[in-house]
């Protein structure tokens, strides 16, 4: 990697007013707690875990045999218990746990569907649904696939699975039937929870129809599909397989004692893209994930009992798992949950929601901020955002212009911004400011969280000097870390633990400045981030070559002002097929129906051949250069067929 610029912005300290009441009130407090957590991880995490509920205490805080960790070994606990029963025991029973609003609106702009559930009510619904799951034949260790829109029942389904020890595998509602089928097979999951549909930008997304298609593709492997009625859209019904949610819970008791689960019991699988065509099932377990999400949520968002916290992510991604469901509920706060798009019925929806529920802590993605920026500062100004105390971002690098706009126009210049770096694999936030302590620099995720020991190294594993870019690694195990890739130990080792000896390899490039602040540059592998969504180029390529007219395809990410990165596909056709405009649309559509709309290329280009090295590797660097600048000038000495470049350059012009 090349050395990047050495610009370091001046750090702005948090306001004394915020620091005064914060869990971590100063940089000194942060430094000493961080040092303790690194010098004595077992002592530190043992103390942190003492604030959670365990049926049986651990024998050992950490058993570490690289690359396998056991956190709180020998303990028994239950995450659902900690999110619900433990909150009720601590006097939070009547406090709102979830305030939900659906997307459709009445004529006066108020939401048609809303629901508030206190911790006690949420507990009752989770227990009732957990009993229904058991009645449907789901047992401890069965993997349950959940494919739902952002409705409270999604959180209820996850907590019910966690309660009975059935690991969930949530699939984002934007994925297609084929993508669901691939994940069902990999997880060997025989049970699906879904809805008839979900509202998105005024339209019904036909979720049940996608599930039906997936069931067909896996040919009889699915035993039961539990279907929540949400949109009342017409659906097909298979009487021996499908069961309505409301019928499944009918007559079920609202009492279901939480299973005593081993600390390392599998809590969930979450599929994510890597550098091969096959998505990997990232495996998280019970106690370590539980403690890590509770502790990070508390400190990064400085959660207090009266906070009304809103994370705008979809629960289908890790952000929603950790910072809508498990982290905030363990902290007993009120979670706002919204079903639909940020621009439905118009671009004021988010600010209306913040105003309506007096949101105090708000966590979103840089892509959303850039989209709001484009709509102008007048829209948020029309709403009362004075209850906001803290803003967060996640999922992709935030450009300083968006950071400053967020600060001024949403935070009113008074809210600390936490730019949180982490991954599906890390389970929780890893590099982040602590809002009462860390001076911020727009564009930097700043310093490591407690217990996290990151470094920027070169390919040999040697740390690089300050301000030089290199590979981001983590040198010590942490409680929220993934425990594996489901069913593929070799890939787990290869992907994360062999690149840099003795370290967890993140797949990200970064630099660390002279103040120890981390600046994330982006992925160094074949993963791209479009609007913060993680996609593998290989997955999109295999979707393209599954089209009957396509011979070969290469996919790259290139910078996009709005979505961070955009997808470009370079395609060669099988002989006999003609290039035409409509084929571009057809290929975009084909990727959409194979993987899901989020994976559609923005740009499709046809070429006679793809540029390859003499050893046959596609020269993505050239393609990226072409997509970004419109032509190729770089070093092409190892290129096999120079005429390819001529074709590509003329394609672009
Ligand atoms: O490249 C980094 C980017 O998102 C990747 C992880 O994606 P995913 O597993 O989908 O999880 C996203 C939500 C936690 C990382 O490897 N990324 C995440 N947060 C940031 C970021 N890049 C820059 N700044 C961030 N704050």
XYZ file of C-alpha atoms and ligand atoms in Angstrom:
679
model
C 0.000 0.000 0.000
C 1.158 3.490 -0.659
C 1.894 6.008 2.033
C -1.035 8.329 2.356
C -1.006 11.997 3.273
C 0.042 12.995 6.741
C -2.642 15.585 7.362
C -3.887 15.466 10.908
C -6.723 17.685 11.911
C -6.753 19.410 15.217
C -8.671 17.451 17.837
C -11.726 19.118 19.373
C -12.309 18.148 23.025
C -15.802 17.225 24.246
C -17.778 19.968 25.944
C -17.184 20.200 29.708
C -20.962 19.966 30.201
C -21.103 16.561 28.486
C -17.961 15.278 30.187
C -19.239 16.225 33.625
C -21.997 13.634 33.531
C -20.323 11.007 31.340
C -19.426 7.434 32.317
C -15.864 8.166 31.182
C -15.361 11.866 31.910
C -11.799 12.513 30.722
C -8.941 11.290 28.577
C -7.015 10.395 31.727
C -9.886 8.200 32.880
C -9.988 6.571 29.436
C -6.218 6.020 29.295
C -6.007 4.404 32.713
C -9.020 2.151 32.132
C -7.703 1.153 28.689
C -4.252 0.376 30.087
C -5.755 -1.782 32.815
C -7.889 -3.631 30.242
C -4.815 -4.430 28.149
C -2.452 -5.301 31.014
C -4.954 -7.473 32.839
C -7.747 -8.494 30.442
C -9.014 -11.287 32.677
C -9.259 -9.037 35.724
C -10.874 -6.283 33.690
C -13.510 -8.372 31.904
C -14.237 -10.386 35.024
C -15.142 -7.158 36.804
C -17.256 -5.942 33.878
C -19.129 -9.250 33.665
C -19.993 -9.106 37.360
C -22.707 -6.557 36.445
C -24.573 -9.087 34.266
C -26.713 -12.028 35.265
C -25.147 -15.495 35.252
C -26.909 -18.667 36.389
C -23.454 -20.059 37.105
C -20.220 -18.112 37.386
C -17.265 -18.807 35.077
C -14.267 -20.943 36.035
C -11.930 -18.876 33.898
C -12.465 -15.489 32.216
C -10.425 -16.405 29.133
C -9.042 -19.560 27.613
C -7.069 -18.525 24.558
C -5.521 -20.951 22.129
C -5.046 -18.962 18.963
C -7.309 -18.730 16.993
C -9.882 -20.154 19.422
C -11.150 -18.216 22.414
C -13.437 -19.259 25.218
C -14.688 -16.324 27.243
C -16.171 -16.890 30.699
C -15.487 -20.595 30.312
C -17.707 -22.811 32.423
C -20.328 -20.101 33.044
C -24.046 -20.458 32.341
C -26.166 -17.518 31.273
C -28.842 -16.407 28.809
C -28.781 -13.202 26.761
C -32.586 -13.013 26.534
C -32.718 -13.200 30.332
C -30.238 -10.344 30.591
C -32.217 -8.205 28.121
C -35.591 -8.825 29.787
C -35.926 -10.622 33.137
C -32.823 -8.960 34.563
C -34.141 -5.526 33.563
C -37.457 -6.247 35.262
C -35.618 -7.453 38.387
C -33.746 -4.145 38.336
C -36.953 -2.120 38.368
C -37.193 -1.382 34.632
C -40.343 -3.470 34.018
C -42.620 -0.534 33.213
C -40.036 1.428 31.268
C -40.540 1.461 27.474
C -38.195 -1.035 25.847
C -39.280 -0.535 22.235
C -41.119 2.332 20.585
C -41.906 1.250 17.048
C -43.432 2.965 14.100
C -44.330 1.435 10.752
C -43.768 3.188 7.461
C -47.303 3.978 6.179
C -48.688 7.377 7.178
C -52.160 8.893 7.589
C -53.277 11.930 5.611
C -52.041 14.248 8.358
C -48.573 12.671 8.184
C -48.825 10.763 11.470
C -47.786 7.105 11.345
C -50.566 4.587 10.770
C -48.998 1.866 12.909
C -47.209 2.384 16.197
C -46.480 0.182 19.162
C -44.794 0.754 22.487
C -43.733 -2.220 24.573
C -42.469 -1.936 28.120
C -39.786 -4.352 29.287
C -42.514 -6.371 31.013
C -44.687 -6.501 27.887
C -41.720 -7.381 25.706
C -40.820 -10.145 28.141
C -44.361 -11.550 27.942
C -44.344 -11.534 24.133
C -40.912 -13.100 23.912
C -41.906 -15.872 26.335
C -45.122 -16.517 24.468
C -43.339 -16.763 21.140
C -40.580 -18.919 22.648
C -43.267 -21.363 23.765
C -44.739 -21.252 20.250
C -41.329 -22.062 18.758
C -41.046 -25.104 21.014
C -44.562 -26.183 20.063
C -43.566 -25.992 16.389
C -40.803 -28.474 17.102
C -37.863 -26.096 17.400
C -35.318 -27.237 19.949
C -32.106 -25.995 21.503
C -29.316 -25.863 18.864
C -31.715 -25.762 15.865
C -30.729 -22.917 13.564
C -33.727 -20.654 12.895
C -33.726 -18.406 9.833
C -35.406 -15.034 10.306
C -36.323 -12.942 7.254
C -38.449 -10.005 8.344
C -38.853 -6.264 7.950
C -38.156 -3.883 10.816
C -41.119 -4.789 12.995
C -41.006 -5.433 16.767
C -41.692 -9.120 16.101
C -38.224 -9.356 14.539
C -36.626 -8.459 17.871
C -39.156 -10.701 19.636
C -38.225 -13.629 17.372
C -34.501 -13.170 18.036
C -34.962 -12.912 21.793
C -37.264 -15.951 21.768
C -34.631 -17.990 19.903
C -31.943 -16.829 22.328
C -34.213 -17.770 25.220
C -34.498 -21.405 24.170
C -30.939 -21.719 22.852
C -31.879 -21.951 19.166
C -29.285 -19.895 17.239
C -30.842 -17.404 14.857
C -29.669 -16.574 11.377
C -31.213 -13.251 10.378
C -31.220 -12.475 6.668
C -31.585 -8.860 5.550
C -34.977 -8.275 3.878
C -33.258 -6.891 0.766
C -31.843 -10.297 -0.204
C -33.460 -12.484 -2.853
C -34.867 -16.021 -2.707
C -31.614 -17.463 -4.048
C -29.584 -15.700 -1.346
C -31.959 -17.028 1.327
C -31.637 -20.531 -0.100
C -27.808 -20.412 -0.025
C -27.875 -19.366 3.628
C -30.497 -21.963 4.576
C -28.369 -24.717 3.106
C -25.132 -23.509 4.669
C -26.724 -23.195 8.123
C -28.675 -26.433 7.651
C -31.709 -24.524 8.911
C -35.155 -26.095 8.688
C -37.236 -23.305 10.193
C -38.015 -19.841 8.874
C -39.786 -16.912 10.482
C -41.050 -14.293 8.046
C -43.909 -11.898 7.241
C -46.307 -11.679 4.339
C -44.519 -8.467 3.331
C -42.829 -5.332 4.587
C -43.282 -1.659 3.747
C -40.450 0.133 1.997
C -40.823 3.518 0.293
C -44.558 3.082 -0.036
C -44.344 -0.357 -1.608
C -44.816 -3.843 -0.241
C -41.689 -5.992 -0.383
C -42.948 -9.553 -0.976
C -40.977 -11.324 1.718
C -43.109 -14.477 1.888
C -42.847 -14.869 -1.872
C -39.037 -14.768 -1.616
C -39.191 -17.362 1.150
C -41.410 -19.589 -1.021
C -38.863 -19.333 -3.801
C -36.038 -20.223 -1.387
C -38.014 -23.209 -0.076
C -38.454 -24.432 -3.630
C -34.734 -24.088 -4.287
C -33.808 -26.148 -1.222
C -36.351 -28.754 -2.158
C -38.254 -29.871 0.916
C -35.541 -29.071 3.461
C -37.722 -26.510 5.276
C -40.088 -27.990 7.876
C -41.909 -24.891 9.083
C -42.428 -21.300 7.996
C -43.988 -19.038 10.631
C -45.621 -16.043 8.949
C -46.500 -12.770 10.638
C -49.330 -10.816 9.025
C -47.961 -7.347 8.359
C -49.105 -5.956 4.990
C -52.100 -8.193 4.278
C -50.759 -8.689 0.748
C -51.816 -11.801 -1.068
C -49.537 -14.767 -0.484
C -49.337 -18.429 -1.384
C -49.901 -20.911 1.424
C -48.562 -24.420 1.984
C -50.803 -25.891 4.627
C -48.361 -28.534 5.970
C -45.486 -26.133 6.151
C -46.795 -22.613 6.792
C -48.277 -21.401 10.053
C -49.514 -17.926 10.969
C -47.658 -16.225 13.804
C -50.938 -15.235 15.515
C -52.152 -18.827 15.394
C -48.814 -20.166 16.630
C -48.939 -17.991 19.761
C -52.620 -18.558 20.412
C -53.055 -20.053 23.883
C -49.305 -20.071 24.603
C -48.190 -19.171 28.108
C -46.451 -15.851 28.720
C -44.032 -17.620 30.974
C -41.021 -19.427 29.551
C -37.990 -19.787 31.801
C -34.771 -18.934 29.983
C -32.512 -21.918 29.241
C -29.295 -22.056 31.197
C -26.810 -21.935 28.343
C -23.105 -22.556 28.301
C -21.076 -19.360 27.879
C -19.886 -20.577 24.476
C -23.312 -21.712 23.250
C -23.929 -20.462 19.695
C -26.118 -17.345 19.910
C -26.349 -16.582 16.210
C -24.990 -16.854 12.720
C -24.874 -13.804 10.521
C -23.898 -14.236 6.906
C -21.554 -11.704 5.410
C -19.518 -11.273 2.249
C -15.885 -12.157 1.982
C -13.473 -12.398 -0.884
C -14.846 -15.654 -2.286
C -18.224 -16.171 -3.931
C -19.743 -17.922 -0.935
C -21.027 -15.791 1.966
C -19.696 -16.917 5.312
C -21.725 -17.626 8.423
C -20.049 -15.554 11.117
C -20.557 -17.368 14.388
C -21.100 -15.532 17.660
C -21.586 -17.150 21.038
C -23.382 -16.242 24.226
C -21.479 -14.753 27.162
C -18.622 -12.891 25.473
C -20.891 -11.248 22.904
C -23.374 -10.379 25.630
C -20.803 -8.673 27.850
C -19.093 -6.910 24.969
C -22.281 -5.447 23.460
C -23.557 -4.347 26.868
C -20.286 -2.660 27.795
C -19.659 -0.963 24.429
C -23.272 0.279 24.159
C -23.064 1.751 27.642
C -19.793 3.607 27.084
C -19.843 4.541 23.404
C -23.369 5.961 23.588
C -22.951 6.961 27.218
C -26.306 5.334 27.933
C -28.326 6.539 30.906
C -31.670 5.204 32.196
C -33.777 7.888 30.504
C -32.159 7.761 27.121
C -34.328 7.384 24.041
C -31.899 5.743 21.715
C -32.358 5.307 17.979
C -30.125 3.264 15.730
C -31.418 3.514 12.157
C -29.705 0.346 10.909
C -31.640 -2.692 9.786
C -31.535 -5.600 12.224
C -30.511 -7.761 9.247
C -26.982 -6.400 9.682
C -24.655 -6.710 12.664
C -25.277 -3.086 13.702
C -28.916 -3.924 14.335
C -28.091 -7.145 16.206
C -25.632 -5.481 18.567
C -26.960 -1.935 18.841
C -30.718 -2.265 18.402
C -31.376 -5.557 20.120
C -28.699 -6.896 22.430
C -26.638 -3.873 23.551
C -29.357 -1.284 24.305
C -31.808 -3.740 25.898
C -29.137 -4.971 28.302
C -28.746 -1.339 29.310
C -32.468 -0.949 29.994
C -32.940 2.050 27.692
C -35.779 2.884 25.303
C -35.113 1.794 21.735
C -36.797 3.513 18.823
C -37.416 1.205 15.887
C -38.633 2.312 12.455
C -39.776 0.069 9.642
C -39.239 2.010 6.466
C -37.185 4.310 4.278
C -35.650 7.635 5.364
C -37.415 9.453 2.517
C -40.956 8.192 2.962
C -43.208 10.079 2.529
C -40.426 12.686 2.315
C -36.940 13.469 3.581
C -38.237 14.802 6.898
C -39.233 11.410 8.260
C -36.139 10.830 10.423
C -36.332 14.296 11.969
C -40.037 13.863 12.661
C -39.250 10.627 14.479
C -36.476 12.279 16.514
C -38.884 15.078 17.406
C -41.904 12.815 18.124
C -40.094 10.523 20.575
C -37.559 13.045 21.894
C -34.626 10.943 20.745
C -31.473 11.594 22.784
C -28.902 9.327 21.078
C -28.903 8.826 17.308
C -26.759 6.333 15.362
C -26.736 6.174 11.552
C -24.544 5.620 8.476
C -22.461 8.182 6.545
C -24.415 7.390 3.354
C -27.625 8.493 5.059
C -25.958 11.686 6.270
C -24.759 12.483 2.732
C -28.267 11.895 1.398
C -29.722 14.263 4.022
C -27.041 16.802 3.229
C -28.143 16.830 -0.381
C -31.705 17.675 0.700
C -30.501 20.781 2.519
C -30.343 21.992 6.101
C -33.862 23.508 6.073
C -35.525 20.114 6.560
C -34.008 19.185 9.940
C -34.485 22.822 11.047
C -38.248 22.397 10.826
C -38.146 19.912 13.721
C -37.195 20.080 17.349
C -33.916 18.176 17.656
C -32.960 19.789 20.933
C -33.200 16.526 22.882
C -30.286 15.034 20.942
C -27.198 14.635 23.104
C -24.988 12.373 20.996
C -24.612 11.315 17.363
C -22.960 8.211 15.989
C -21.879 6.869 12.607
C -20.908 3.422 11.415
C -20.264 1.215 8.434
C -17.969 3.213 6.166
C -15.514 6.078 6.405
C -17.202 9.433 6.973
C -15.856 12.318 4.915
C -15.138 15.470 6.945
C -17.764 17.495 5.002
C -20.506 15.045 6.050
C -19.122 14.932 9.608
C -19.255 18.730 9.868
C -22.747 18.908 8.389
C -23.977 16.276 10.858
C -22.342 18.137 13.721
C -23.844 21.527 12.814
C -27.244 20.692 11.396
C -28.295 17.668 13.414
C -26.200 18.001 16.546
C -26.553 21.791 16.753
C -22.797 21.928 17.386
C -23.300 20.596 20.930
C -23.383 16.793 20.454
C -20.277 14.630 20.519
C -19.983 12.494 17.370
C -18.820 8.919 17.746
C -17.412 7.503 14.492
C -17.406 3.808 15.345
C -15.251 1.314 13.458
C -16.077 -2.362 13.698
C -17.236 -5.383 11.694
C -19.694 -8.277 11.636
C -16.809 -10.397 12.885
C -15.907 -8.175 15.825
C -19.419 -8.374 17.328
C -19.163 -4.872 18.758
C -17.510 -1.484 18.392
C -13.691 -1.637 18.388
C -12.299 1.806 17.569
C -14.317 4.812 18.655
C -14.283 8.022 20.587
C -15.749 7.857 24.084
C -18.070 10.835 24.063
C -17.122 12.459 27.362
C -13.425 11.818 26.980
C -12.002 11.667 23.470
C -11.238 14.824 21.505
C -12.516 14.158 17.982
C -10.999 14.706 14.559
C -13.547 14.553 11.709
C -12.880 11.432 9.650
C -11.002 9.498 12.348
C -12.554 6.681 14.407
C -9.974 7.809 16.997
C -8.859 5.377 19.717
C -9.454 1.735 20.656
C -12.235 0.668 23.015
C -11.306 -0.989 26.320
C -9.593 -4.332 25.842
C -8.844 -3.688 22.163
C -5.252 -3.675 20.975
C -5.147 -2.583 17.324
C -2.059 -1.897 15.212
C -1.222 -0.852 11.675
C 1.378 -3.205 10.231
C 3.091 -4.002 6.949
C 2.767 -7.310 5.122
C 5.438 -8.873 7.364
C 3.545 -7.882 10.501
C 5.927 -5.101 11.538
C 4.214 -1.938 12.819
C 4.527 0.939 10.365
C 5.571 4.429 11.511
C 2.877 7.003 12.426
C 0.861 8.324 9.494
C 1.943 5.573 7.149
C -0.768 3.347 5.824
C -0.759 -0.386 6.358
C -2.984 -3.268 7.381
C -5.216 -2.975 10.421
C -4.844 -5.903 12.824
C -5.996 -6.663 16.376
C -3.330 -8.179 18.586
C -5.381 -9.560 21.465
C -8.615 -11.567 21.715
C -11.711 -9.683 22.910
C -15.038 -11.000 24.279
C -17.195 -10.047 21.246
C -14.935 -11.687 18.657
C -16.333 -14.216 16.213
C -15.713 -17.809 17.202
C -15.560 -19.141 13.674
C -17.100 -19.398 10.250
C -19.921 -21.889 10.482
C -18.801 -25.275 9.235
C -15.489 -24.048 7.838
C -12.611 -23.992 10.281
C -9.997 -23.880 7.524
C -11.513 -20.719 6.063
C -11.691 -19.160 9.529
C -7.981 -19.719 10.042
C -7.028 -18.639 6.563
C -9.210 -15.555 6.399
C -8.405 -14.052 9.757
C -5.380 -15.632 11.388
C -2.744 -16.450 8.788
C -2.254 -13.158 6.964
C -0.372 -11.598 9.899
C 1.156 -14.021 12.346
C -0.488 -14.049 15.781
C -3.019 -11.323 14.930
C -6.632 -11.012 13.827
C -6.565 -9.559 10.304
C -9.419 -7.130 9.676
C -9.206 -6.831 5.878
C -9.031 -3.036 6.282
C -6.253 -0.626 5.499
C -5.625 2.158 8.007
C -3.101 4.609 9.315
C -2.439 5.707 12.852
C -1.332 9.290 13.474
C 1.127 10.622 16.029
C -1.681 10.963 18.615
C -2.566 7.275 18.300
C -5.718 8.086 16.299
C -6.806 5.520 13.714
C -7.913 6.607 10.243
C -9.655 3.813 8.346
C -8.845 3.833 4.642
C -11.080 0.998 3.456
C -10.960 -2.642 2.464
C -7.783 -4.151 1.074
C -9.556 -7.286 -0.163
C -12.318 -7.889 -2.688
C -15.062 -6.631 -0.411
C -16.854 -3.410 -1.310
C -19.075 -1.142 0.737
C -22.029 0.364 -1.052
C -24.080 2.646 1.191
C -22.390 0.860 4.086
C -23.656 -2.529 2.847
C -20.967 -5.135 2.568
C -20.756 -7.012 -0.717
C -18.228 -9.402 -2.197
C -17.114 -8.784 -5.769
C -16.937 -12.548 -6.343
C -20.613 -13.014 -5.392
C -21.677 -10.382 -7.907
C -19.393 -11.866 -10.559
C -20.894 -15.307 -10.111
C -24.388 -13.817 -10.335
C -23.380 -12.176 -13.630
C -21.862 -15.303 -15.171
C -24.997 -17.244 -14.290
C -26.699 -15.176 -17.020
C -26.859 -17.217 -20.244
C -25.248 -14.504 -22.371
C -22.276 -13.760 -20.105
C -18.906 -15.433 -20.627
C -16.839 -13.649 -18.011
C -17.278 -10.799 -15.557
C -15.123 -8.678 -13.280
C -16.630 -6.455 -10.609
C -14.959 -3.598 -8.784
C -15.926 -0.824 -6.395
C -15.173 2.773 -7.372
C -15.649 5.981 -5.374
C -19.129 7.457 -5.360
C -20.000 10.764 -3.751
C -23.257 9.539 -2.302
C -22.889 5.814 -1.585
C -19.180 5.811 -0.686
C -18.483 3.149 -3.262
C -20.450 2.076 -6.318
C -20.303 -1.171 -8.273
C -18.961 -1.370 -11.822
C -19.161 -4.617 -13.772
C -16.975 -5.379 -16.782
C -18.548 -8.096 -18.849
C -17.546 -10.183 -21.853
C -20.332 -11.873 -23.760
C -20.472 -15.386 -25.161
C -19.969 -15.438 -28.910
C -23.056 -14.803 -30.931
C -24.538 -12.260 -28.524
C -24.702 -8.608 -29.433
C -24.014 -5.719 -27.101
C -26.937 -3.378 -26.641
C -28.274 -0.956 -24.027
C -31.151 -3.169 -23.006
C -28.721 -5.940 -22.118
C -27.140 -3.633 -19.521
C -30.510 -3.249 -17.827
C -31.154 -6.962 -18.134
C -27.853 -7.785 -16.408
C -28.505 -5.297 -13.590
C -31.925 -6.868 -13.149
C -30.405 -10.332 -13.188
C -28.009 -9.480 -10.350
C -30.929 -7.919 -8.470
C -33.017 -11.043 -8.688
C -30.112 -13.417 -7.955
C -28.682 -11.586 -4.947
C -30.932 -8.662 -4.077
C -31.374 -5.066 -5.195
C -28.455 -3.822 -3.056
C -26.008 -5.755 -5.255
C -27.081 -4.276 -8.613
C -24.142 -2.696 -10.484
C -24.451 1.019 -11.127
C -22.329 0.727 -14.235
C -22.131 -2.212 -16.677
C -19.519 -2.127 -19.431
C -18.958 -4.620 -22.208
C -15.490 -5.526 -23.347
C -13.964 -8.068 -25.749
C -11.619 -9.387 -23.077
C -10.754 -8.665 -19.469
C -7.276 -7.392 -18.647
C -5.321 -10.217 -17.041
C -1.812 -10.764 -15.802
C 0.325 -13.454 -17.376
C -0.714 -15.761 -14.579
C -4.384 -15.226 -15.442
C -5.425 -12.884 -12.606
C -7.853 -10.145 -13.506
C -6.146 -6.757 -13.116
C -8.735 -5.077 -10.950
C -6.476 -2.113 -10.330
C -6.773 -1.191 -13.992
C -10.516 -1.626 -13.974
C -10.832 0.519 -10.880
C -8.701 3.191 -12.502
C -10.835 3.038 -15.592
C -14.110 3.271 -13.684
C -12.782 6.126 -11.562
C -10.934 8.254 -14.118
C -12.375 7.059 -17.416
C -9.040 5.781 -18.749
C -6.026 3.668 -17.873
C -2.553 5.117 -17.590
C -0.903 3.003 -14.894
C 1.740 0.305 -15.157
C 0.477 -2.408 -17.469
C 3.720 -4.266 -18.116
C 2.443 -7.575 -16.728
C -0.710 -7.397 -18.771
C -1.260 -10.434 -20.969
C -3.143 -8.814 -23.796
C -2.487 -5.156 -24.396
C -5.258 -4.895 -26.940
C -7.722 -5.373 -24.068
C -6.706 -2.031 -22.653
C -7.218 -0.401 -26.015
C -10.758 -1.812 -26.107
C -11.472 -0.710 -22.554
C -10.169 2.796 -23.152
C -12.269 3.180 -26.258
C -15.315 1.757 -24.388
C -14.913 4.478 -21.807
C -14.507 7.314 -24.254
O -14.299 -1.527 5.989
C -14.803 -1.384 7.298
C -16.151 -0.709 7.233
O -17.108 -1.755 7.262
C -16.452 -3.027 7.299
C -17.264 -4.009 8.088
O -18.515 -4.190 7.478
P -19.665 -4.997 8.193
O -19.155 -6.302 8.632
O -20.828 -4.970 7.268
O -19.997 -4.164 9.482
C -20.439 -2.849 9.353
C -20.997 -2.335 10.641
C -20.198 -2.571 11.829
C -15.116 -2.733 7.902
O -14.180 -3.741 7.600
N -16.390 0.173 8.383
C -17.189 -0.081 9.445
N -17.216 0.993 10.265
C -16.407 1.931 9.730
C -15.875 1.406 8.530
N -15.003 2.092 7.780
C -14.641 3.325 8.202
N -15.121 3.901 9.328
C -16.004 3.252 10.117
N -16.467 3.839 11.207
